[in-house]
Amino acid sequence: MKKQTRKQKRKQKQKILIKKSIRIIILILAIIVIYNIVKGISQENEDEELIQAFAQNSKILETVEKSQFAKVSRYIVYGTHFNIEGSINLPEDTVPIQNVEVIAKNISGEEIVIDSEYTYNNNMVEFTTLDKINTGLNLETLQETDYYILLKISYSNEEEKYYSLENDTEYGEIDYYTLTRNNSNNKIYINFSKAQDIPFLGFNVTKSKLPENVYDIVIDPGHGGNDGGAVSGNHIEADIVLDCALDLKEKLEDIGLKVLVTRDGTESKEEYTANNMYDEDGRVTLANKSGAKLLISLHLNSNEAKLSVGGTEVYAPTNSNLDFAKTLATNIVNTANTNYSQMETYKEADGVYVREIDISKRAGSVAYNSSSYKGIFDSIPYLYIIRETGGIATGAYVDGSTPGYSENKYRNSNVGVESYLIELGYMNVRSDLNNILRNSDLYVEAIANSVNEFYGIK
Ligand SMILES: [Zn+2]
């Protein structure tokens, strides 16, 4: 009997415990549900407030033409820069045009002129700021206020008219986060909206923190897994550049940047291959979804017809301003006591190379299906890490039709990462390899300093 009572007691205790547990679980679930409802409401309010803010800043919209708007056929963010293209149809009796400018006007009325070109034929003005993909409006320089992107036309009768912009693209809003400086970022909300029946393109700039999934910069150690890259004796490219990449990550974090590496050495020797770059954890996909502004890919060269002195090669995107590539090359050569590569093919400046794809050769190739390529320029980068991380700015085009390669889901994106590939030196040139093995910290320091100086981080 005593035993049974004990059992009963135990059962009773268990019942109570289960009841208590259920109550706690229900309470937690209720809290989660309420939290999400409140969060949803506050998010809605935030968006509503933003649109209200734009509408209240109607001072700017009062100065634009009320019945005519320019149509935007393309707008992109590549790296830290914004670019735009479009057109406007003017009435037949329009007086001659003297000048057309694309401007960013803030609510105090201050104007930033964005470098642009235009043509004027049959009353149609076509404009573009896309001389280079990494010039245009530098988003890092915007103040914490609201801006409107406008077309400003000066006529021969000294009249100036402002035209607002209407979205004629398949693209929607963009959230851009500036690079982290002093532990702080600006969020730039780029969106097309409408107020007082006037469509407009507005930028709302506010102080912010980087969301969890947004990074400043991506470091991509080449190869990895079952792909060792170049080999010299028992030295393997993939291992050397991984060490450099992890050091570089640390150095960049020291100056306050948020850094993503595309692999950290824990990747599987069996499953991580040269072909998996477009998979969920592949380097192209990781870079594309990182929200980063800049990517640096590290490699070591190996050439059958080796150049006796070896040296550094920095590969830059096609159609780009090469200032950052030049900064990288110069700093590496000076800091790591190496030399610019002697290779002449694709060379644009000392140590700076731009290699473009030969579409005609690629057309019949099984490796890629070039019919899906959708670039904004005819010349697109040859190196996949530069091309496939830049979206439409660099003509990313791998669409999954190629055996062995999955699709680049970001190939039609109007937001791209500005990517550079550095061949630190030649593995098959003894002096070069020795310098890299002994002084890798100097190469890393040179790259970190380049980022710091060029982007004004600290
Ligand atoms: Zn390589």
Coordinates of C-alpha atoms and ligand atoms in Angstrom, one line a residue:
M1 CA 0.0 0.0 0.0
K2 CA 2.7 2.4 1.0
K3 CA 4.4 1.7 -2.3
Q4 CA 1.3 2.5 -4.3
T5 CA 0.7 5.7 -2.4
R6 CA 4.2 6.8 -3.3
K7 CA 3.6 5.9 -6.9
Q8 CA 0.3 7.8 -6.9
K9 CA 2.1 10.8 -5.3
R10 CA 4.7 10.7 -7.9
K11 CA 2.1 10.5 -10.6
Q12 CA 0.3 13.4 -9.1
K13 CA 3.5 15.4 -9.0
Q14 CA 4.2 14.6 -12.6
K15 CA 0.7 15.7 -13.6
I16 CA 1.2 19.0 -11.8
L17 CA 4.6 19.4 -13.5
I18 CA 3.2 18.7 -16.9
K19 CA 0.3 21.2 -16.3
K20 CA 2.8 23.8 -15.2
S21 CA 5.0 23.2 -18.2
I22 CA 2.1 23.5 -20.6
R23 CA 1.1 26.8 -18.9
I24 CA 4.6 28.1 -19.3
I25 CA 4.8 27.1 -22.9
I26 CA 1.4 28.8 -23.6
L27 CA 2.6 31.9 -21.9
I28 CA 5.9 32.0 -24.0
L29 CA 3.9 31.4 -27.2
A30 CA 1.5 34.3 -26.3
I31 CA 4.5 36.6 -25.6
I32 CA 6.0 35.7 -29.0
V33 CA 2.7 36.3 -30.8
I34 CA 2.2 39.7 -29.0
Y35 CA 5.9 40.7 -29.7
N36 CA 5.5 40.0 -33.4
I37 CA 2.2 41.9 -33.7
V38 CA 3.8 44.9 -31.9
K39 CA 6.9 44.7 -34.0
G40 CA 4.8 44.5 -37.2
I41 CA 2.8 47.6 -36.2
S42 CA 6.0 49.6 -35.4
Q43 CA 7.5 48.5 -38.7
E44 CA 4.4 49.7 -40.5
N45 CA 4.5 53.0 -38.6
E46 CA 8.2 53.5 -39.5
D47 CA 7.4 53.0 -43.2
E48 CA 4.4 55.3 -42.9
E49 CA 6.5 57.9 -41.2
L50 CA 9.1 57.8 -44.0
I51 CA 6.5 58.4 -46.7
Q52 CA 4.9 61.1 -44.6
A53 CA 8.3 62.7 -44.2
F54 CA 8.8 62.8 -48.0
A55 CA 5.3 64.2 -48.5
Q56 CA 5.9 67.0 -45.9
N57 CA 9.1 68.0 -47.6
S58 CA 7.0 69.1 -50.5
K59 CA 9.0 72.4 -50.7
I60 CA 11.2 70.5 -53.2
L61 CA 8.3 69.0 -55.1
E62 CA 6.7 72.5 -55.4
T63 CA 9.7 73.5 -57.5
V64 CA 9.4 70.7 -60.0
E65 CA 7.3 70.6 -63.2
K66 CA 3.8 69.4 -62.4
S67 CA 2.8 67.6 -65.6
Q68 CA 6.1 66.3 -67.0
F69 CA 8.3 63.7 -65.4
A70 CA 11.5 62.0 -66.6
K71 CA 11.3 58.2 -66.9
V72 CA 14.0 56.1 -65.2
S73 CA 15.0 53.1 -67.3
R74 CA 17.8 51.9 -65.0
Y75 CA 19.1 52.7 -61.6
I76 CA 21.9 50.8 -59.8
V77 CA 24.0 50.7 -56.7
Y78 CA 27.4 49.3 -57.3
G79 CA 29.8 49.3 -54.4
T80 CA 29.4 52.7 -52.7
H81 CA 28.0 54.5 -55.8
F82 CA 24.5 55.2 -57.2
N83 CA 23.9 55.6 -60.9
I84 CA 20.9 56.3 -63.0
E85 CA 19.7 56.4 -66.6
G86 CA 16.5 57.7 -68.2
S87 CA 14.8 60.0 -70.6
I88 CA 12.2 62.7 -70.9
N89 CA 10.0 63.7 -73.8
L90 CA 9.7 67.5 -74.1
P91 CA 6.9 69.4 -75.9
E92 CA 7.4 70.2 -79.5
D93 CA 7.6 74.0 -79.0
T94 CA 10.4 73.6 -76.4
V95 CA 13.0 76.4 -76.6
P96 CA 16.6 75.2 -77.2
I97 CA 18.3 73.4 -74.4
Q98 CA 21.6 74.6 -73.0
N99 CA 22.4 72.0 -70.4
V100 CA 21.0 68.9 -68.7
E101 CA 22.1 67.9 -65.2
V102 CA 21.2 65.1 -62.9
I103 CA 21.2 66.4 -59.3
A104 CA 20.5 65.2 -55.8
K105 CA 18.7 68.0 -54.0
N106 CA 18.3 67.9 -50.2
I107 CA 15.4 69.5 -48.3
S108 CA 17.5 72.6 -47.5
G109 CA 17.7 73.1 -51.3
E110 CA 21.4 72.2 -51.6
E111 CA 22.2 70.5 -54.8
I112 CA 24.8 67.8 -55.5
V113 CA 25.5 67.6 -59.3
I114 CA 26.1 64.0 -60.4
D115 CA 28.4 63.7 -63.4
S116 CA 26.3 62.8 -66.3
E117 CA 26.0 62.9 -70.1
Y118 CA 23.0 63.6 -72.3
T119 CA 21.7 63.6 -75.8
Y120 CA 18.9 65.6 -77.3
N121 CA 17.1 64.4 -80.4
N122 CA 13.5 65.0 -81.6
N123 CA 12.5 66.6 -78.3
M124 CA 13.8 63.6 -76.4
V125 CA 16.5 64.0 -73.8
E126 CA 18.3 60.9 -72.8
F127 CA 20.6 61.1 -69.8
T128 CA 23.0 58.8 -68.0
T129 CA 25.4 59.0 -65.1
L130 CA 27.0 55.7 -66.0
D131 CA 30.4 56.7 -67.4
K132 CA 31.9 54.1 -65.0
I133 CA 30.1 51.7 -62.7
N134 CA 31.9 52.9 -59.6
T135 CA 31.6 56.6 -60.0
G136 CA 28.4 58.7 -60.0
L137 CA 26.8 59.7 -56.6
N138 CA 28.9 58.6 -53.7
L139 CA 26.4 57.3 -51.2
E140 CA 29.0 57.5 -48.4
T141 CA 29.0 61.3 -48.6
L142 CA 25.3 62.0 -48.1
Q143 CA 24.1 63.9 -45.0
E144 CA 21.4 62.8 -42.6
T145 CA 18.4 64.3 -44.4
D146 CA 16.1 63.7 -47.4
Y147 CA 17.2 64.0 -51.0
Y148 CA 15.3 64.0 -54.2
I149 CA 17.0 63.0 -57.5
L150 CA 16.0 65.4 -60.1
L151 CA 16.7 66.3 -63.7
K152 CA 17.6 70.0 -64.1
I153 CA 17.3 71.4 -67.6
S154 CA 18.7 74.9 -68.5
Y155 CA 17.1 76.5 -71.5
S156 CA 18.5 79.2 -73.9
N157 CA 16.0 81.7 -72.5
E158 CA 17.8 81.4 -69.1
E159 CA 15.0 79.4 -67.6
E160 CA 15.8 76.5 -65.4
K161 CA 13.3 73.7 -64.9
Y162 CA 13.4 70.8 -62.5
Y163 CA 11.8 67.4 -63.4
S164 CA 11.2 64.6 -61.0
L165 CA 11.7 61.0 -61.8
E166 CA 9.2 58.2 -62.4
N167 CA 10.2 54.5 -62.1
D168 CA 10.1 52.7 -65.4
T169 CA 12.1 49.7 -64.3
E170 CA 11.3 46.3 -62.8
Y171 CA 13.2 47.3 -59.6
G172 CA 11.8 48.5 -56.3
E173 CA 13.3 50.1 -53.2
I174 CA 16.9 49.6 -52.0
D175 CA 18.2 49.7 -48.4
Y176 CA 21.8 50.8 -48.5
Y177 CA 24.0 50.9 -45.4
T178 CA 27.1 53.0 -45.4
L179 CA 30.4 51.5 -44.3
T180 CA 30.9 51.4 -40.6
R181 CA 32.8 54.4 -39.2
N182 CA 33.2 55.0 -35.5
N183 CA 30.8 52.1 -34.9
S184 CA 28.0 53.9 -36.8
N185 CA 26.3 53.7 -40.1
N186 CA 23.8 55.6 -42.2
K187 CA 20.9 53.8 -43.7
I188 CA 19.8 55.1 -47.0
Y189 CA 16.3 54.2 -48.1
I190 CA 16.1 54.6 -51.8
N191 CA 12.6 54.5 -53.2
F192 CA 10.2 55.7 -55.8
S193 CA 7.1 57.2 -54.3
K194 CA 4.3 59.8 -55.1
A195 CA 3.2 62.9 -53.4
Q196 CA 0.7 65.5 -54.6
D197 CA 0.3 63.4 -57.7
I198 CA 4.0 63.8 -58.5
P199 CA 6.1 60.7 -58.8
F200 CA 9.6 61.1 -57.4
L201 CA 12.8 59.3 -56.5
G202 CA 13.7 60.0 -52.9
F203 CA 16.6 59.1 -50.6
N204 CA 16.0 59.1 -46.9
V205 CA 19.2 59.1 -44.9
T206 CA 19.1 58.2 -41.2
K207 CA 21.6 57.0 -38.5
S208 CA 21.5 53.3 -38.1
K209 CA 23.3 50.1 -37.1
L210 CA 24.1 47.3 -39.5
P211 CA 21.4 44.6 -39.4
E212 CA 22.8 41.2 -38.5
N213 CA 22.9 40.0 -42.1
V214 CA 24.6 43.1 -43.6
Y215 CA 28.4 43.4 -43.8
D216 CA 30.9 46.1 -44.8
I217 CA 33.3 44.0 -46.8
V218 CA 33.8 40.4 -48.0
I219 CA 37.2 38.7 -48.0
D220 CA 37.3 35.8 -50.4
P221 CA 40.2 33.3 -50.0
G222 CA 40.5 31.7 -53.4
H223 CA 39.8 27.9 -54.0
G224 CA 39.2 25.7 -50.9
G225 CA 37.8 22.2 -50.2
N226 CA 38.9 19.8 -52.8
D227 CA 40.3 22.6 -54.9
G228 CA 43.8 23.6 -53.7
G229 CA 44.5 26.0 -56.6
A230 CA 48.2 26.3 -57.6
V231 CA 50.8 24.1 -55.9
S232 CA 54.5 24.5 -55.5
G233 CA 56.4 21.7 -53.6
N234 CA 54.3 21.2 -50.5
H235 CA 52.9 24.7 -50.6
I236 CA 49.2 25.0 -51.6
E237 CA 47.6 28.3 -52.8
A238 CA 44.3 27.7 -51.0
D239 CA 46.0 27.3 -47.6
I240 CA 48.3 30.3 -48.0
V241 CA 45.5 32.7 -49.1
L242 CA 43.3 31.4 -46.3
D243 CA 45.8 32.4 -43.7
C244 CA 46.2 35.8 -45.3
A245 CA 42.4 36.2 -45.5
L246 CA 41.9 35.4 -41.8
D247 CA 44.7 37.9 -40.9
L248 CA 43.1 40.5 -43.1
K249 CA 39.7 40.0 -41.5
E250 CA 41.3 40.6 -38.1
K251 CA 43.1 43.8 -39.3
L252 CA 39.9 45.2 -40.9
E253 CA 37.9 44.4 -37.8
D254 CA 40.5 46.3 -35.8
I255 CA 39.6 49.4 -37.7
G256 CA 35.9 48.7 -37.0
L257 CA 34.6 47.1 -40.2
K258 CA 32.2 44.1 -40.2
V259 CA 33.9 41.4 -42.3
L260 CA 32.6 38.3 -43.9
V261 CA 34.9 35.5 -45.2
T262 CA 33.6 33.3 -47.9
R263 CA 35.3 30.3 -46.3
D264 CA 37.3 29.8 -43.1
G265 CA 39.0 26.4 -43.5
T266 CA 36.2 24.4 -42.0
E267 CA 34.7 23.7 -45.5
S268 CA 34.4 20.1 -46.4
K269 CA 37.2 18.5 -48.5
E270 CA 34.6 16.4 -50.3
E271 CA 31.6 18.8 -50.8
Y272 CA 33.3 22.2 -51.3
T273 CA 34.4 22.3 -54.9
A274 CA 35.3 24.9 -57.5
N275 CA 31.7 24.4 -58.9
N276 CA 29.7 25.2 -55.8
M277 CA 30.2 29.0 -55.8
Y278 CA 26.5 29.5 -56.6
D279 CA 25.2 27.1 -53.9
E280 CA 23.7 28.5 -50.7
D281 CA 27.1 28.6 -49.0
G282 CA 29.1 29.2 -52.1
R283 CA 31.3 32.2 -52.4
V284 CA 29.3 34.1 -55.0
T285 CA 26.0 33.6 -53.2
L286 CA 27.5 34.6 -49.8
A287 CA 29.0 37.7 -51.3
N288 CA 25.8 38.7 -53.1
K289 CA 23.6 38.3 -50.0
S290 CA 26.1 40.0 -47.7
G291 CA 25.0 43.6 -48.4
A292 CA 28.7 44.4 -48.5
K293 CA 30.1 47.3 -50.5
L294 CA 33.5 45.8 -51.3
L295 CA 35.0 42.3 -51.9
I296 CA 38.6 41.4 -52.1
S297 CA 39.5 38.0 -53.4
L298 CA 43.0 36.6 -52.6
H299 CA 44.9 34.4 -55.0
L300 CA 48.5 33.3 -55.9
N301 CA 49.5 33.1 -59.5
S302 CA 51.1 30.3 -61.3
N303 CA 52.2 30.6 -64.9
E304 CA 53.8 28.0 -67.1
A305 CA 55.8 30.6 -69.0
K306 CA 56.7 32.1 -65.6
L307 CA 57.9 35.7 -65.5
S308 CA 61.3 35.7 -63.9
V309 CA 60.5 38.3 -61.2
G310 CA 56.9 37.4 -60.5
G311 CA 55.1 40.2 -58.8
T312 CA 51.6 41.5 -57.9
E313 CA 48.5 41.8 -60.2
V314 CA 45.3 43.5 -59.1
Y315 CA 42.3 42.7 -61.3
A316 CA 39.6 45.4 -61.4
P317 CA 36.1 45.4 -62.9
T318 CA 35.6 46.4 -66.5
N319 CA 34.1 49.9 -67.1
S320 CA 35.4 51.1 -63.7
N321 CA 37.5 53.8 -62.2
L322 CA 40.8 52.2 -61.3
D323 CA 41.9 54.4 -58.4
F324 CA 41.3 51.8 -55.7
A325 CA 43.0 49.1 -57.8
K326 CA 46.0 51.4 -58.2
T327 CA 46.0 52.2 -54.4
L328 CA 46.1 48.4 -53.7
A329 CA 48.9 47.7 -56.2
T330 CA 51.1 50.5 -55.1
N331 CA 50.6 49.9 -51.3
I332 CA 51.4 46.1 -51.7
V333 CA 54.5 46.7 -53.8
N334 CA 55.8 49.4 -51.4
T335 CA 54.9 47.7 -48.1
A336 CA 55.7 44.1 -48.9
N337 CA 58.9 45.0 -50.9
T338 CA 57.7 43.1 -53.9
N339 CA 57.3 44.4 -57.5
Y340 CA 54.5 45.0 -60.0
S341 CA 54.0 42.0 -62.3
Q342 CA 55.8 42.2 -65.6
M343 CA 52.9 40.7 -67.4
E344 CA 51.7 43.0 -70.2
T345 CA 48.5 41.4 -71.3
Y346 CA 45.3 43.1 -69.8
K347 CA 47.6 45.7 -68.1
E348 CA 46.0 49.1 -67.5
A349 CA 48.5 50.6 -65.1
D350 CA 51.4 49.4 -62.9
G351 CA 50.1 46.2 -61.2
V352 CA 46.5 46.9 -62.4
Y353 CA 44.8 44.6 -64.8
V354 CA 41.3 44.5 -66.5
R355 CA 40.4 41.4 -68.2
E356 CA 37.1 41.2 -70.2
I357 CA 35.2 38.3 -71.5
D358 CA 35.3 37.6 -75.2
I359 CA 31.6 37.0 -75.8
S360 CA 32.1 35.7 -79.3
K361 CA 34.3 32.9 -77.9
R362 CA 32.0 32.2 -75.0
A363 CA 28.9 32.0 -77.2
G364 CA 29.6 28.4 -78.3
S365 CA 31.1 27.3 -75.0
V366 CA 29.5 24.6 -72.9
A367 CA 30.9 26.3 -69.8
Y368 CA 28.4 29.2 -69.8
N369 CA 25.2 30.1 -71.5
S370 CA 26.0 33.7 -72.6
S371 CA 22.5 34.2 -74.0
S372 CA 21.2 35.2 -70.6
Y373 CA 23.8 37.9 -70.0
K374 CA 22.2 41.2 -69.2
G375 CA 25.0 43.7 -68.7
I376 CA 24.8 47.5 -69.0
F377 CA 28.0 47.6 -71.0
D378 CA 29.3 45.4 -73.8
S379 CA 32.5 44.6 -72.0
I380 CA 32.0 42.4 -68.9
P381 CA 34.6 41.0 -66.5
Y382 CA 36.3 37.7 -67.3
L383 CA 36.9 36.7 -63.7
Y384 CA 33.7 35.2 -62.2
I385 CA 34.2 36.6 -58.7
I386 CA 34.2 40.1 -60.1
R387 CA 31.5 39.6 -62.7
E388 CA 29.0 37.4 -60.7
T389 CA 29.0 39.5 -57.6
G390 CA 28.1 42.8 -59.4
G391 CA 24.6 41.9 -60.7
I392 CA 23.7 43.9 -63.9
A393 CA 26.5 46.4 -63.3
T394 CA 29.1 43.7 -64.3
G395 CA 26.9 41.6 -66.5
A396 CA 26.5 38.6 -64.2
Y397 CA 24.9 35.9 -66.3
V398 CA 25.2 32.4 -64.9
D399 CA 21.6 31.2 -65.0
G400 CA 21.8 27.6 -64.0
S401 CA 21.6 26.2 -67.5
T402 CA 25.2 25.0 -67.3
P403 CA 25.8 21.5 -66.1
G404 CA 27.6 21.5 -62.8
Y405 CA 26.8 25.1 -61.9
S406 CA 23.7 26.2 -60.2
E407 CA 22.0 29.5 -60.9
N408 CA 23.4 32.9 -59.7
K409 CA 20.1 34.1 -58.1
Y410 CA 21.5 37.6 -58.0
R411 CA 22.4 38.0 -61.6
N412 CA 19.6 40.5 -62.4
S413 CA 20.2 42.5 -59.2
N414 CA 20.6 46.3 -59.5
V415 CA 22.7 46.2 -56.3
G416 CA 26.2 44.8 -56.7
V417 CA 29.4 44.3 -54.7
E418 CA 32.5 46.1 -56.0
S419 CA 35.0 43.3 -56.4
Y420 CA 38.7 43.0 -56.9
L421 CA 40.9 40.0 -57.3
I422 CA 44.5 40.2 -56.1
E423 CA 47.2 37.8 -57.3
L424 CA 49.7 38.5 -54.5
G425 CA 52.5 36.9 -56.4
Y426 CA 53.8 33.9 -58.4
M427 CA 54.0 30.6 -56.6
N428 CA 56.4 29.2 -59.2
V429 CA 58.8 32.1 -58.8
R430 CA 61.0 31.2 -55.8
S431 CA 61.8 34.7 -54.6
D432 CA 58.1 35.7 -54.9
L433 CA 56.9 32.6 -53.0
N434 CA 59.5 33.1 -50.3
N435 CA 58.5 36.7 -49.8
I436 CA 54.9 35.8 -49.4
L437 CA 55.6 33.0 -47.0
R438 CA 57.9 35.1 -44.8
N439 CA 56.1 38.5 -45.1
S440 CA 52.5 37.7 -45.6
D441 CA 51.7 40.1 -42.8
L442 CA 53.1 42.9 -44.9
Y443 CA 50.8 42.1 -47.8
V444 CA 47.9 42.0 -45.5
E445 CA 48.8 45.2 -43.8
A446 CA 49.1 46.9 -47.3
I447 CA 45.6 45.7 -48.2
A448 CA 44.0 46.8 -44.9
N449 CA 45.7 50.2 -45.1
S450 CA 44.4 50.6 -48.7
V451 CA 40.8 50.0 -47.6
N452 CA 41.3 52.3 -44.6
E453 CA 42.8 55.2 -46.6
F454 CA 40.6 54.9 -49.7
Y455 CA 37.3 54.6 -47.9
G456 CA 38.2 56.9 -45.1
I457 CA 37.3 54.4 -42.4
K458 CA 39.4 55.6 -39.4
Ligands
ZN1 ZN 43.9 31.1 -57.6

